[in-house]
PDB file of C-alpha atoms in Angstrom:
ATOM      1  CA  UNK A   1      42.487   8.601  16.690  1.00  0.00           C
ATOM      2  CA  UNK A   2      41.426  12.088  15.648  1.00  0.00           C
ATOM      3  CA  UNK A   3      38.784  13.911  17.622  1.00  0.00           C
ATOM      4  CA  UNK A   4      37.007  14.976  14.412  1.00  0.00           C
ATOM      5  CA  UNK A   5      33.610  13.185  14.070  1.00  0.00           C
ATOM      6  CA  UNK A   6      34.318  12.226  10.470  1.00  0.00           C
ATOM      7  CA  UNK A   7      37.650  10.661  11.407  1.00  0.00           C
ATOM      8  CA  UNK A   8      36.131   8.840  14.374  1.00  0.00           C
ATOM      9  CA  UNK A   9      33.452   7.236  12.208  1.00  0.00           C
ATOM     10  CA  UNK A  10      35.600   6.020   9.342  1.00  0.00           C
ATOM     11  CA  UNK A  11      36.590   2.850  11.149  1.00  0.00           C
ATOM     12  CA  UNK A  12      32.970   1.858  11.774  1.00  0.00           C
ATOM     13  CA  UNK A  13      31.513  -0.914   9.620  1.00  0.00           C
ATOM     14  CA  UNK A  14      28.592   0.188   7.422  1.00  0.00           C
ATOM     15  CA  UNK A  15      26.306  -2.701   8.416  1.00  0.00           C
ATOM     16  CA  UNK A  16      25.935  -1.647  12.078  1.00  0.00           C
ATOM     17  CA  UNK A  17      25.334   1.923  10.938  1.00  0.00           C
ATOM     18  CA  UNK A  18      22.604   0.738   8.578  1.00  0.00           C
ATOM     19  CA  UNK A  19      21.108  -1.351  11.374  1.00  0.00           C
ATOM     20  CA  UNK A  20      21.138   1.678  13.687  1.00  0.00           C
ATOM     21  CA  UNK A  21      19.435   3.785  11.017  1.00  0.00           C
ATOM     22  CA  UNK A  22      16.699   1.191  10.456  1.00  0.00           C
ATOM     23  CA  UNK A  23      16.168   0.844  14.193  1.00  0.00           C
ATOM     24  CA  UNK A  24      15.707   4.619  14.383  1.00  0.00           C
ATOM     25  CA  UNK A  25      13.078   4.514  11.627  1.00  0.00           C
ATOM     26  CA  UNK A  26      11.229   1.741  13.431  1.00  0.00           C
ATOM     27  CA  UNK A  27      11.424   3.249  16.902  1.00  0.00           C
ATOM     28  CA  UNK A  28      10.947   6.968  16.294  1.00  0.00           C
ATOM     29  CA  UNK A  29       8.868   7.026  13.114  1.00  0.00           C
ATOM     30  CA  UNK A  30       6.959   3.768  13.490  1.00  0.00           C
ATOM     31  CA  UNK A  31       8.027   2.603  10.010  1.00  0.00           C
ATOM     32  CA  UNK A  32       6.244  -0.564   8.889  1.00  0.00           C
ATOM     33  CA  UNK A  33       8.119  -3.769   8.051  1.00  0.00           C
ATOM     34  CA  UNK A  34       7.599  -3.311   4.296  1.00  0.00           C
ATOM     35  CA  UNK A  35       9.008   0.222   4.525  1.00  0.00           C
ATOM     36  CA  UNK A  36      12.029  -0.982   6.488  1.00  0.00           C
ATOM     37  CA  UNK A  37      12.636  -3.786   3.973  1.00  0.00           C
ATOM     38  CA  UNK A  38      12.578  -1.277   1.114  1.00  0.00           C
ATOM     39  CA  UNK A  39      15.084   1.002   2.894  1.00  0.00           C
ATOM     40  CA  UNK A  40      17.304  -1.982   3.643  1.00  0.00           C
ATOM     41  CA  UNK A  41      17.350  -3.087  -0.016  1.00  0.00           C
ATOM     42  CA  UNK A  42      17.921   0.409  -1.404  1.00  0.00           C
ATOM     43  CA  UNK A  43      20.730   1.200   1.010  1.00  0.00           C
ATOM     44  CA  UNK A  44      22.355  -2.209   0.609  1.00  0.00           C
ATOM     45  CA  UNK A  45      22.600  -1.483  -3.142  1.00  0.00           C
ATOM     46  CA  UNK A  46      24.104   1.924  -2.374  1.00  0.00           C
ATOM     47  CA  UNK A  47      26.665   0.501   0.066  1.00  0.00           C
ATOM     48  CA  UNK A  48      27.627  -2.194  -2.458  1.00  0.00           C
ATOM     49  CA  UNK A  49      28.213   0.558  -5.045  1.00  0.00           C
ATOM     50  CA  UNK A  50      30.455   2.409  -2.582  1.00  0.00           C
ATOM     51  CA  UNK A  51      32.433  -0.723  -1.730  1.00  0.00           C
ATOM     52  CA  UNK A  52      33.073  -1.337  -5.420  1.00  0.00           C
ATOM     53  CA  UNK A  53      34.660   2.135  -5.514  1.00  0.00           C
ATOM     54  CA  UNK A  54      36.744   1.449  -2.410  1.00  0.00           C
ATOM     55  CA  UNK A  55      34.671   3.795  -0.290  1.00  0.00           C
ATOM     56  CA  UNK A  56      32.106   3.658   2.492  1.00  0.00           C
ATOM     57  CA  UNK A  57      29.230   5.786   3.770  1.00  0.00           C
ATOM     58  CA  UNK A  58      31.552   7.743   6.059  1.00  0.00           C
ATOM     59  CA  UNK A  59      33.862   8.979   3.307  1.00  0.00           C
ATOM     60  CA  UNK A  60      31.437   8.973   0.368  1.00  0.00           C
ATOM     61  CA  UNK A  61      31.358  12.192  -1.649  1.00  0.00           C
ATOM     62  CA  UNK A  62      28.581  13.761  -3.657  1.00  0.00           C
ATOM     63  CA  UNK A  63      30.123  12.387  -6.864  1.00  0.00           C
ATOM     64  CA  UNK A  64      29.876   8.845  -5.474  1.00  0.00           C
ATOM     65  CA  UNK A  65      26.150   9.309  -4.963  1.00  0.00           C
ATOM     66  CA  UNK A  66      25.755  10.878  -8.418  1.00  0.00           C
ATOM     67  CA  UNK A  67      27.560   7.908  -9.976  1.00  0.00           C
ATOM     68  CA  UNK A  68      25.198   5.544  -8.179  1.00  0.00           C
ATOM     69  CA  UNK A  69      22.170   7.452  -9.462  1.00  0.00           C
ATOM     70  CA  UNK A  70      23.655   7.472 -12.974  1.00  0.00           C
ATOM     71  CA  UNK A  71      24.047   3.685 -12.791  1.00  0.00           C
ATOM     72  CA  UNK A  72      20.392   3.390 -11.783  1.00  0.00           C
ATOM     73  CA  UNK A  73      19.357   5.584 -14.708  1.00  0.00           C
ATOM     74  CA  UNK A  74      21.470   3.484 -17.075  1.00  0.00           C
ATOM     75  CA  UNK A  75      19.628   0.417 -15.801  1.00  0.00           C
ATOM     76  CA  UNK A  76      16.432   2.197 -16.955  1.00  0.00           C
ATOM     77  CA  UNK A  77      15.018   2.433 -13.459  1.00  0.00           C
ATOM     78  CA  UNK A  78      11.755   4.369 -13.351  1.00  0.00           C
ATOM     79  CA  UNK A  79      12.069   7.953 -12.053  1.00  0.00           C
ATOM     80  CA  UNK A  80       9.767   7.170  -9.124  1.00  0.00           C
ATOM     81  CA  UNK A  81      11.949   4.234  -8.069  1.00  0.00           C
ATOM     82  CA  UNK A  82      15.133   6.272  -8.450  1.00  0.00           C
ATOM     83  CA  UNK A  83      13.570   9.073  -6.377  1.00  0.00           C
ATOM     84  CA  UNK A  84      12.705   6.585  -3.644  1.00  0.00           C
ATOM     85  CA  UNK A  85      16.280   5.282  -3.569  1.00  0.00           C
ATOM     86  CA  UNK A  86      17.672   8.819  -3.424  1.00  0.00           C
ATOM     87  CA  UNK A  87      15.313   9.611  -0.561  1.00  0.00           C
ATOM     88  CA  UNK A  88      16.686   6.629   1.368  1.00  0.00           C
ATOM     89  CA  UNK A  89      20.268   7.762   0.721  1.00  0.00           C
ATOM     90  CA  UNK A  90      19.485  11.327   1.812  1.00  0.00           C
ATOM     91  CA  UNK A  91      17.884  10.170   5.038  1.00  0.00           C
ATOM     92  CA  UNK A  92      20.768   7.802   5.756  1.00  0.00           C
ATOM     93  CA  UNK A  93      23.371  10.540   5.317  1.00  0.00           C
ATOM     94  CA  UNK A  94      21.274  12.964   7.348  1.00  0.00           C
ATOM     95  CA  UNK A  95      21.261  10.359  10.113  1.00  0.00           C
ATOM     96  CA  UNK A  96      25.055   9.908   9.881  1.00  0.00           C
ATOM     97  CA  UNK A  97      25.577  13.659  10.215  1.00  0.00           C
ATOM     98  CA  UNK A  98      23.054  14.053  13.044  1.00  0.00           C
ATOM     99  CA  UNK A  99      24.679  11.232  15.001  1.00  0.00           C
ATOM    100  CA  UNK A 100      28.132  12.801  14.380  1.00  0.00           C
ATOM    101  CA  UNK A 101      29.471   9.811  12.491  1.00  0.00           C
ATOM    102  CA  UNK A 102      30.622  12.354   9.925  1.00  0.00           C
ATOM    103  CA  UNK A 103      30.770  16.133   9.925  1.00  0.00           C
ATOM    104  CA  UNK A 104      29.075  16.789   6.590  1.00  0.00           C
ATOM    105  CA  UNK A 105      26.135  15.563   4.499  1.00  0.00           C
ATOM    106  CA  UNK A 106      27.143  14.871   0.864  1.00  0.00           C
ATOM    107  CA  UNK A 107      23.544  14.160  -0.192  1.00  0.00           C
ATOM    108  CA  UNK A 108      22.078  17.454   1.004  1.00  0.00           C
ATOM    109  CA  UNK A 109      22.493  19.337  -2.287  1.00  0.00           C
ATOM    110  CA  UNK A 110      21.473  16.551  -4.662  1.00  0.00           C
ATOM    111  CA  UNK A 111      18.408  17.024  -6.835  1.00  0.00           C
ATOM    112  CA  UNK A 112      16.158  14.073  -7.502  1.00  0.00           C
ATOM    113  CA  UNK A 113      15.032  12.854 -10.930  1.00  0.00           C
ATOM    114  CA  UNK A 114      12.221  14.872 -12.434  1.00  0.00           C
ATOM    115  CA  UNK A 115       8.841  13.186 -12.135  1.00  0.00           C
ATOM    116  CA  UNK A 116       5.644  14.047 -13.874  1.00  0.00           C
ATOM    117  CA  UNK A 117       2.452  14.038 -11.879  1.00  0.00           C
ATOM    118  CA  UNK A 118       1.545  10.373 -11.902  1.00  0.00           C
ATOM    119  CA  UNK A 119      -2.184   9.818 -11.567  1.00  0.00           C
ATOM    120  CA  UNK A 120      -3.314   6.585  -9.950  1.00  0.00           C
ATOM    121  CA  UNK A 121      -4.779   3.884 -12.162  1.00  0.00           C
ATOM    122  CA  UNK A 122      -8.457   3.540 -11.372  1.00  0.00           C
ATOM    123  CA  UNK A 123     -11.450   1.559 -12.519  1.00  0.00           C
ATOM    124  CA  UNK A 124     -14.801   3.107 -13.302  1.00  0.00           C
ATOM    125  CA  UNK A 125     -17.803   2.381 -11.087  1.00  0.00           C
ATOM    126  CA  UNK A 126     -19.205   0.262 -13.925  1.00  0.00           C
ATOM    127  CA  UNK A 127     -16.001  -1.783 -14.143  1.00  0.00           C
ATOM    128  CA  UNK A 128     -15.981  -2.444 -10.407  1.00  0.00           C
ATOM    129  CA  UNK A 129     -19.660  -3.437 -10.548  1.00  0.00           C
ATOM    130  CA  UNK A 130     -18.817  -5.868 -13.339  1.00  0.00           C
ATOM    131  CA  UNK A 131     -15.926  -7.314 -11.347  1.00  0.00           C
ATOM    132  CA  UNK A 132     -18.178  -7.794  -8.317  1.00  0.00           C
ATOM    133  CA  UNK A 133     -20.908  -9.449 -10.411  1.00  0.00           C
ATOM    134  CA  UNK A 134     -18.426 -11.917 -11.861  1.00  0.00           C
ATOM    135  CA  UNK A 135     -17.010 -12.669  -8.391  1.00  0.00           C
ATOM    136  CA  UNK A 136     -20.537 -13.388  -7.049  1.00  0.00           C
ATOM    137  CA  UNK A 137     -21.611 -15.625  -9.950  1.00  0.00           C
ATOM    138  CA  UNK A 138     -22.678 -19.094  -8.853  1.00  0.00           C
ATOM    139  CA  UNK A 139     -21.808 -18.644  -5.187  1.00  0.00           C
ATOM    140  CA  UNK A 140     -25.392 -19.316  -4.071  1.00  0.00           C
ATOM    141  CA  UNK A 141     -26.178 -22.022  -6.627  1.00  0.00           C
ATOM    142  CA  UNK A 142     -27.622 -24.938  -4.561  1.00  0.00           C
ATOM    143  CA  UNK A 143     -26.473 -27.392  -7.239  1.00  0.00           C
ATOM    144  CA  UNK A 144     -22.839 -26.384  -6.844  1.00  0.00           C
ATOM    145  CA  UNK A 145     -20.739 -28.740  -4.687  1.00  0.00           C
ATOM    146  CA  UNK A 146     -19.788 -27.282  -1.318  1.00  0.00           C
ATOM    147  CA  UNK A 147     -16.090 -27.969  -1.683  1.00  0.00           C
ATOM    148  CA  UNK A 148     -12.753 -26.164  -1.599  1.00  0.00           C
ATOM    149  CA  UNK A 149     -13.304 -24.760  -5.113  1.00  0.00           C
ATOM    150  CA  UNK A 150     -16.436 -22.997  -3.880  1.00  0.00           C
ATOM    151  CA  UNK A 151     -14.552 -21.903  -0.755  1.00  0.00           C
ATOM    152  CA  UNK A 152     -11.821 -20.305  -2.887  1.00  0.00           C
ATOM    153  CA  UNK A 153     -14.467 -18.501  -4.954  1.00  0.00           C
ATOM    154  CA  UNK A 154     -16.241 -17.258  -1.821  1.00  0.00           C
ATOM    155  CA  UNK A 155     -12.945 -16.102  -0.349  1.00  0.00           C
ATOM    156  CA  UNK A 156     -12.020 -14.155  -3.509  1.00  0.00           C
ATOM    157  CA  UNK A 157     -15.467 -12.519  -3.576  1.00  0.00           C
ATOM    158  CA  UNK A 158     -15.209 -11.698   0.134  1.00  0.00           C
ATOM    159  CA  UNK A 159     -11.773 -10.116  -0.270  1.00  0.00           C
ATOM    160  CA  UNK A 160     -13.011  -8.026  -3.191  1.00  0.00           C
ATOM    161  CA  UNK A 161     -16.159  -6.894  -1.354  1.00  0.00           C
ATOM    162  CA  UNK A 162     -14.216  -5.886   1.774  1.00  0.00           C
ATOM    163  CA  UNK A 163     -11.466  -4.143  -0.204  1.00  0.00           C
ATOM    164  CA  UNK A 164     -13.852  -1.993  -2.226  1.00  0.00           C
ATOM    165  CA  UNK A 165     -16.012  -1.279   0.829  1.00  0.00           C
ATOM    166  CA  UNK A 166     -13.149  -0.163   3.046  1.00  0.00           C
ATOM    167  CA  UNK A 167     -10.165   0.894   0.883  1.00  0.00           C
ATOM    168  CA  UNK A 168      -7.770  -1.171   2.987  1.00  0.00           C
ATOM    169  CA  UNK A 169      -4.149  -1.681   2.018  1.00  0.00           C
ATOM    170  CA  UNK A 170      -3.733  -5.224   0.724  1.00  0.00           C
ATOM    171  CA  UNK A 171      -1.427  -6.086   3.638  1.00  0.00           C
ATOM    172  CA  UNK A 172      -4.158  -4.922   6.051  1.00  0.00           C
ATOM    173  CA  UNK A 173      -6.815  -6.873   4.154  1.00  0.00           C
ATOM    174  CA  UNK A 174      -5.163 -10.301   4.051  1.00  0.00           C
ATOM    175  CA  UNK A 175      -4.102 -10.034   7.706  1.00  0.00           C
ATOM    176  CA  UNK A 176      -7.530  -9.136   9.101  1.00  0.00           C
ATOM    177  CA  UNK A 177      -8.012 -10.833  12.479  1.00  0.00           C
ATOM    178  CA  UNK A 178     -10.802 -13.287  13.195  1.00  0.00           C
ATOM    179  CA  UNK A 179     -12.542 -10.569  15.198  1.00  0.00           C
ATOM    180  CA  UNK A 180     -13.567  -9.030  11.853  1.00  0.00           C
ATOM    181  CA  UNK A 181     -15.932 -11.976  11.317  1.00  0.00           C
ATOM    182  CA  UNK A 182     -17.412 -11.509  14.776  1.00  0.00           C
ATOM    183  CA  UNK A 183     -17.898  -7.803  14.066  1.00  0.00           C
ATOM    184  CA  UNK A 184     -19.576  -8.618  10.747  1.00  0.00           C
ATOM    185  CA  UNK A 185     -22.009 -10.954  12.487  1.00  0.00           C
ATOM    186  CA  UNK A 186     -22.777  -8.359  15.135  1.00  0.00           C
ATOM    187  CA  UNK A 187     -23.165  -5.503  12.668  1.00  0.00           C
ATOM    188  CA  UNK A 188     -25.548  -7.476  10.449  1.00  0.00           C
ATOM    189  CA  UNK A 189     -27.893  -7.666  13.425  1.00  0.00           C
ATOM    190  CA  UNK A 190     -27.389  -4.013  14.319  1.00  0.00           C
ATOM    191  CA  UNK A 191     -27.342  -2.574  10.799  1.00  0.00           C
ATOM    192  CA  UNK A 192     -23.874  -1.046  10.884  1.00  0.00           C
ATOM    193  CA  UNK A 193     -20.241  -1.741  11.486  1.00  0.00           C
ATOM    194  CA  UNK A 194     -16.679  -0.521  11.233  1.00  0.00           C
ATOM    195  CA  UNK A 195     -13.412  -2.428  11.397  1.00  0.00           C
ATOM    196  CA  UNK A 196     -10.665  -1.064  13.620  1.00  0.00           C
ATOM    197  CA  UNK A 197      -7.478  -1.165  11.554  1.00  0.00           C
ATOM    198  CA  UNK A 198      -3.956  -0.697  12.838  1.00  0.00           C
ATOM    199  CA  UNK A 199      -2.104   0.739   9.852  1.00  0.00           C
ATOM    200  CA  UNK A 200       1.313   2.208   9.145  1.00  0.00           C
ATOM    201  CA  UNK A 201       3.167   3.504  12.156  1.00  0.00           C
ATOM    202  CA  UNK A 202       0.717   1.757  14.473  1.00  0.00           C
ATOM    203  CA  UNK A 203      -1.967   4.368  13.759  1.00  0.00           C
ATOM    204  CA  UNK A 204      -5.521   3.132  14.282  1.00  0.00           C
ATOM    205  CA  UNK A 205      -8.465   4.089  12.111  1.00  0.00           C
ATOM    206  CA  UNK A 206     -12.005   2.952  11.390  1.00  0.00           C
ATOM    207  CA  UNK A 207     -12.813   1.231   8.095  1.00  0.00           C
ATOM    208  CA  UNK A 208     -16.448   0.842   7.016  1.00  0.00           C
ATOM    209  CA  UNK A 209     -18.137  -2.460   6.183  1.00  0.00           C
ATOM    210  CA  UNK A 210     -21.022  -2.334   3.706  1.00  0.00           C
ATOM    211  CA  UNK A 211     -23.914  -4.799   4.042  1.00  0.00           C
ATOM    212  CA  UNK A 212     -22.577  -6.681   1.012  1.00  0.00           C
ATOM    213  CA  UNK A 213     -19.115  -6.951   2.582  1.00  0.00           C
ATOM    214  CA  UNK A 214     -20.545  -8.138   5.895  1.00  0.00           C
ATOM    215  CA  UNK A 215     -22.685 -10.761   4.163  1.00  0.00           C
ATOM    216  CA  UNK A 216     -19.698 -11.942   2.101  1.00  0.00           C
ATOM    217  CA  UNK A 217     -17.610 -12.396   5.277  1.00  0.00           C
ATOM    218  CA  UNK A 218     -20.318 -14.461   6.967  1.00  0.00           C
ATOM    219  CA  UNK A 219     -20.963 -16.620   3.889  1.00  0.00           C
ATOM    220  CA  UNK A 220     -17.263 -17.343   3.407  1.00  0.00           C
ATOM    221  CA  UNK A 221     -16.740 -18.007   7.105  1.00  0.00           C
ATOM    222  CA  UNK A 222     -19.688 -20.411   7.304  1.00  0.00           C
ATOM    223  CA  UNK A 223     -18.322 -22.588   4.474  1.00  0.00           C
ATOM    224  CA  UNK A 224     -14.767 -22.404   5.830  1.00  0.00           C
ATOM    225  CA  UNK A 225     -15.843 -23.812   9.201  1.00  0.00           C
ATOM    226  CA  UNK A 226     -18.036 -26.422   7.530  1.00  0.00           C
ATOM    227  CA  UNK A 227     -15.147 -27.752   5.429  1.00  0.00           C
ATOM    228  CA  UNK A 228     -12.299 -27.055   7.867  1.00  0.00           C
ATOM    229  CA  UNK A 229     -13.541 -26.980  11.481  1.00  0.00           C
ATOM    230  CA  UNK A 230      -9.980 -26.456  12.703  1.00  0.00           C
ATOM    231  CA  UNK A 231     -10.100 -22.944  11.274  1.00  0.00           C
ATOM    232  CA  UNK A 232     -12.105 -21.951  14.346  1.00  0.00           C
ATOM    233  CA  UNK A 233      -8.819 -22.023  16.281  1.00  0.00           C
ATOM    234  CA  UNK A 234      -7.029 -19.742  13.792  1.00  0.00           C
ATOM    235  CA  UNK A 235      -6.433 -16.066  14.648  1.00  0.00           C
ATOM    236  CA  UNK A 236      -6.914 -14.818  11.071  1.00  0.00           C
ATOM    237  CA  UNK A 237     -10.032 -14.193   9.004  1.00  0.00           C
ATOM    238  CA  UNK A 238      -8.273 -15.585   5.911  1.00  0.00           C
ATOM    239  CA  UNK A 239      -6.113 -18.411   7.306  1.00  0.00           C
ATOM    240  CA  UNK A 240      -3.449 -20.124   5.234  1.00  0.00           C
ATOM    241  CA  UNK A 241      -0.781 -22.760   5.707  1.00  0.00           C
ATOM    242  CA  UNK A 242       1.980 -20.280   4.855  1.00  0.00           C
ATOM    243  CA  UNK A 243       4.556 -18.978   7.303  1.00  0.00           C
ATOM    244  CA  UNK A 244       2.478 -15.929   8.289  1.00  0.00           C
ATOM    245  CA  UNK A 245      -0.592 -18.040   9.005  1.00  0.00           C
ATOM    246  CA  UNK A 246      -2.775 -15.888   6.758  1.00  0.00           C
ATOM    247  CA  UNK A 247      -3.337 -15.497   3.028  1.00  0.00           C
ATOM    248  CA  UNK A 248      -0.493 -13.822   1.164  1.00  0.00           C
ATOM    249  CA  UNK A 249      -0.835 -10.620  -0.870  1.00  0.00           C
ATOM    250  CA  UNK A 250       0.492 -12.445  -3.926  1.00  0.00           C
ATOM    251  CA  UNK A 251      -2.247 -15.102  -3.834  1.00  0.00           C
ATOM    252  CA  UNK A 252      -5.003 -12.502  -3.633  1.00  0.00           C
ATOM    253  CA  UNK A 253      -3.421 -10.412  -6.411  1.00  0.00           C
ATOM    254  CA  UNK A 254      -3.340 -13.516  -8.619  1.00  0.00           C
ATOM    255  CA  UNK A 255      -6.982 -14.338  -7.859  1.00  0.00           C
ATOM    256  CA  UNK A 256      -7.924 -10.763  -8.715  1.00  0.00           C
ATOM    257  CA  UNK A 257      -6.211 -11.108 -12.117  1.00  0.00           C
ATOM    258  CA  UNK A 258      -8.299 -14.239 -12.801  1.00  0.00           C
ATOM    259  CA  UNK A 259     -11.497 -12.375 -11.918  1.00  0.00           C
ATOM    260  CA  UNK A 260     -10.490  -9.475 -14.166  1.00  0.00           C
ATOM    261  CA  UNK A 261      -9.905 -11.828 -17.109  1.00  0.00           C
ATOM    262  CA  UNK A 262     -13.268 -13.511 -16.493  1.00  0.00           C
ATOM    263  CA  UNK A 263     -14.913 -10.067 -16.478  1.00  0.00           C
ATOM    264  CA  UNK A 264     -13.260  -9.140 -19.774  1.00  0.00           C
ATOM    265  CA  UNK A 265     -11.068  -6.495 -18.142  1.00  0.00           C
ATOM    266  CA  UNK A 266      -7.312  -6.257 -18.843  1.00  0.00           C
ATOM    267  CA  UNK A 267      -5.696  -8.191 -15.956  1.00  0.00           C
ATOM    268  CA  UNK A 268      -2.763  -5.750 -15.983  1.00  0.00           C
ATOM    269  CA  UNK A 269      -5.207  -2.969 -15.130  1.00  0.00           C
ATOM    270  CA  UNK A 270      -6.578  -4.678 -12.017  1.00  0.00           C
ATOM    271  CA  UNK A 271      -4.727  -5.091  -8.726  1.00  0.00           C
ATOM    272  CA  UNK A 272      -5.531  -4.695  -5.017  1.00  0.00           C
ATOM    273  CA  UNK A 273      -3.964  -1.234  -5.064  1.00  0.00           C
ATOM    274  CA  UNK A 274      -6.077  -0.206  -8.070  1.00  0.00           C
ATOM    275  CA  UNK A 275      -9.203  -1.228  -6.116  1.00  0.00           C
ATOM    276  CA  UNK A 276      -8.009   0.945  -3.216  1.00  0.00           C
ATOM    277  CA  UNK A 277      -7.618   3.832  -5.666  1.00  0.00           C
ATOM    278  CA  UNK A 278     -11.109   3.143  -7.006  1.00  0.00           C
ATOM    279  CA  UNK A 279     -12.535   3.258  -3.474  1.00  0.00           C
ATOM    280  CA  UNK A 280     -11.032   6.717  -2.885  1.00  0.00           C
ATOM    281  CA  UNK A 281     -11.803   8.149  -6.318  1.00  0.00           C
ATOM    282  CA  UNK A 282     -15.419   6.975  -6.328  1.00  0.00           C
ATOM    283  CA  UNK A 283     -16.013   8.486  -2.887  1.00  0.00           C
ATOM    284  CA  UNK A 284     -14.683  11.829  -4.115  1.00  0.00           C
ATOM    285  CA  UNK A 285     -16.770  11.615  -7.275  1.00  0.00           C
ATOM    286  CA  UNK A 286     -19.837  11.262  -5.073  1.00  0.00           C
ATOM    287  CA  UNK A 287     -18.979  14.299  -2.956  1.00  0.00           C
ATOM    288  CA  UNK A 288     -16.913  12.918  -0.072  1.00  0.00           C
ATOM    289  CA  UNK A 289     -14.626  15.383   1.711  1.00  0.00           C
ATOM    290  CA  UNK A 290     -10.923  14.942   0.997  1.00  0.00           C
ATOM    291  CA  UNK A 291     -10.150  14.906   4.744  1.00  0.00           C
ATOM    292  CA  UNK A 292     -12.588  12.042   5.273  1.00  0.00           C
ATOM    293  CA  UNK A 293     -10.988  10.063   2.446  1.00  0.00           C
ATOM    294  CA  UNK A 294      -7.589  10.746   4.030  1.00  0.00           C
ATOM    295  CA  UNK A 295      -8.820   9.224   7.294  1.00  0.00           C
ATOM    296  CA  UNK A 296     -10.347   6.199   5.579  1.00  0.00           C
ATOM    297  CA  UNK A 297      -7.167   5.491   3.617  1.00  0.00           C
ATOM    298  CA  UNK A 298      -4.988   5.888   6.691  1.00  0.00           C
ATOM    299  CA  UNK A 299      -2.762   8.584   5.167  1.00  0.00           C
ATOM    300  CA  UNK A 300      -0.757  10.471   7.794  1.00  0.00           C
ATOM    301  CA  UNK A 301      -0.399  13.484   5.476  1.00  0.00           C
ATOM    302  CA  UNK A 302      -3.196  14.882   3.332  1.00  0.00           C
ATOM    303  CA  UNK A 303      -0.601  15.611   0.642  1.00  0.00           C
ATOM    304  CA  UNK A 304      -0.574  11.864  -0.058  1.00  0.00           C
ATOM    305  CA  UNK A 305      -4.336  11.906  -0.557  1.00  0.00           C
ATOM    306  CA  UNK A 306      -4.209  14.930  -2.851  1.00  0.00           C
ATOM    307  CA  UNK A 307      -3.177  12.752  -5.785  1.00  0.00           C
ATOM    308  CA  UNK A 308      -6.907  12.085  -6.071  1.00  0.00           C
ATOM    309  CA  UNK A 309      -7.755  15.751  -6.593  1.00  0.00           C
ATOM    310  CA  UNK A 310      -7.814  15.158 -10.357  1.00  0.00           C
ATOM    311  CA  UNK A 311     -11.232  13.627  -9.641  1.00  0.00           C
ATOM    312  CA  UNK A 312     -12.317  16.822  -7.878  1.00  0.00           C
ATOM    313  CA  UNK A 313     -10.961  18.886 -10.778  1.00  0.00           C
ATOM    314  CA  UNK A 314     -13.197  17.013 -13.218  1.00  0.00           C
ATOM    315  CA  UNK A 315     -16.211  17.383 -10.932  1.00  0.00           C
ATOM    316  CA  UNK A 316     -15.639  21.132 -10.597  1.00  0.00           C
ATOM    317  CA  UNK A 317     -15.373  21.482 -14.371  1.00  0.00           C
ATOM    318  CA  UNK A 318     -18.666  19.629 -14.755  1.00  0.00           C
ATOM    319  CA  UNK A 319     -20.332  21.846 -12.139  1.00  0.00           C
ATOM    320  CA  UNK A 320     -19.199  25.028 -13.913  1.00  0.00           C
ATOM    321  CA  UNK A 321     -20.283  23.632 -17.249  1.00  0.00           C
ATOM    322  CA  UNK A 322     -23.721  22.537 -16.030  1.00  0.00           C
ATOM    323  CA  UNK A 323     -24.587  25.131 -13.383  1.00  0.00           C
ATOM    324  CA  UNK A 324     -22.906  28.456 -14.203  1.00  0.00           C
ATOM    325  CA  UNK A 325     -25.594  30.980 -15.300  1.00  0.00           C
ATOM    326  CA  UNK A 326     -23.373  32.501 -18.009  1.00  0.00           C
ATOM    327  CA  UNK A 327     -22.541  29.173 -19.641  1.00  0.00           C
ATOM    328  CA  UNK A 328     -24.772  29.010 -22.712  1.00  0.00           C
ATOM    329  CA  UNK A 329     -23.236  25.854 -24.170  1.00  0.00           C
TER     330      UNK A 329
END
């Protein structure tokens, strides 16, 4: 066998190389499971494309990658999705070169698809208030049966209150531990409270709980234990019979669509991620520092948070319009 790194690697199967790459992302970068799953899917598609051309990752050329990207474009994949897939391919080939599985990096000179600045979808403060009012309707009606229908309504309202109060990722929200209920009970007595959240990459941060969110947790928890005493032995705040043991993201997203429809809002406009955007945008509208919002959202890089600066731009325009001494309009 040749001593050249590229020649040495050509006999290696792509699956172990992909596994090694994913293990590196998990170990050295602390990539979350959802991130690893996305890389696995994107790179599996790429490797399948190479196999169809009789090639592999160790002898792929830049034209092979371009053909794959062209096929994605022909399938009318959104530019953001295509850019994500290209990013995965670039990182994979960078890994192969760094580990001396091959001597070159065919993806290094590729340009990604052009993307416009995509602003996050957000709801106005009034729309969120409306959504919260609809979620709270009838929850304290003494004539309403204390059954699983009421429990589902209280759970949906609780999830919404906590999400808008804290800006959690939906995966963080549905997997809150039972200790969140204990903290809510303690903080009601003490007049404050923050959740400790372990987010992407194992990074910990504090997430605030408003009085309304704390009260919603306690009200939901009280009815849950009344109807299902066994829930006291569960480790999750929102237990479920599913494989994970806690409520799924899909169930909450569906419940949120129902609430949106009941509030007269377009269901397509409302999702857990949109509520997270609303949390950040409304804080900035009210004068919060961008660095503080970065911390609350759990963004490792402030560049990720800067997508919300369009809110600051509008506020600055309003300040110049209303406060500048030479503005006579």
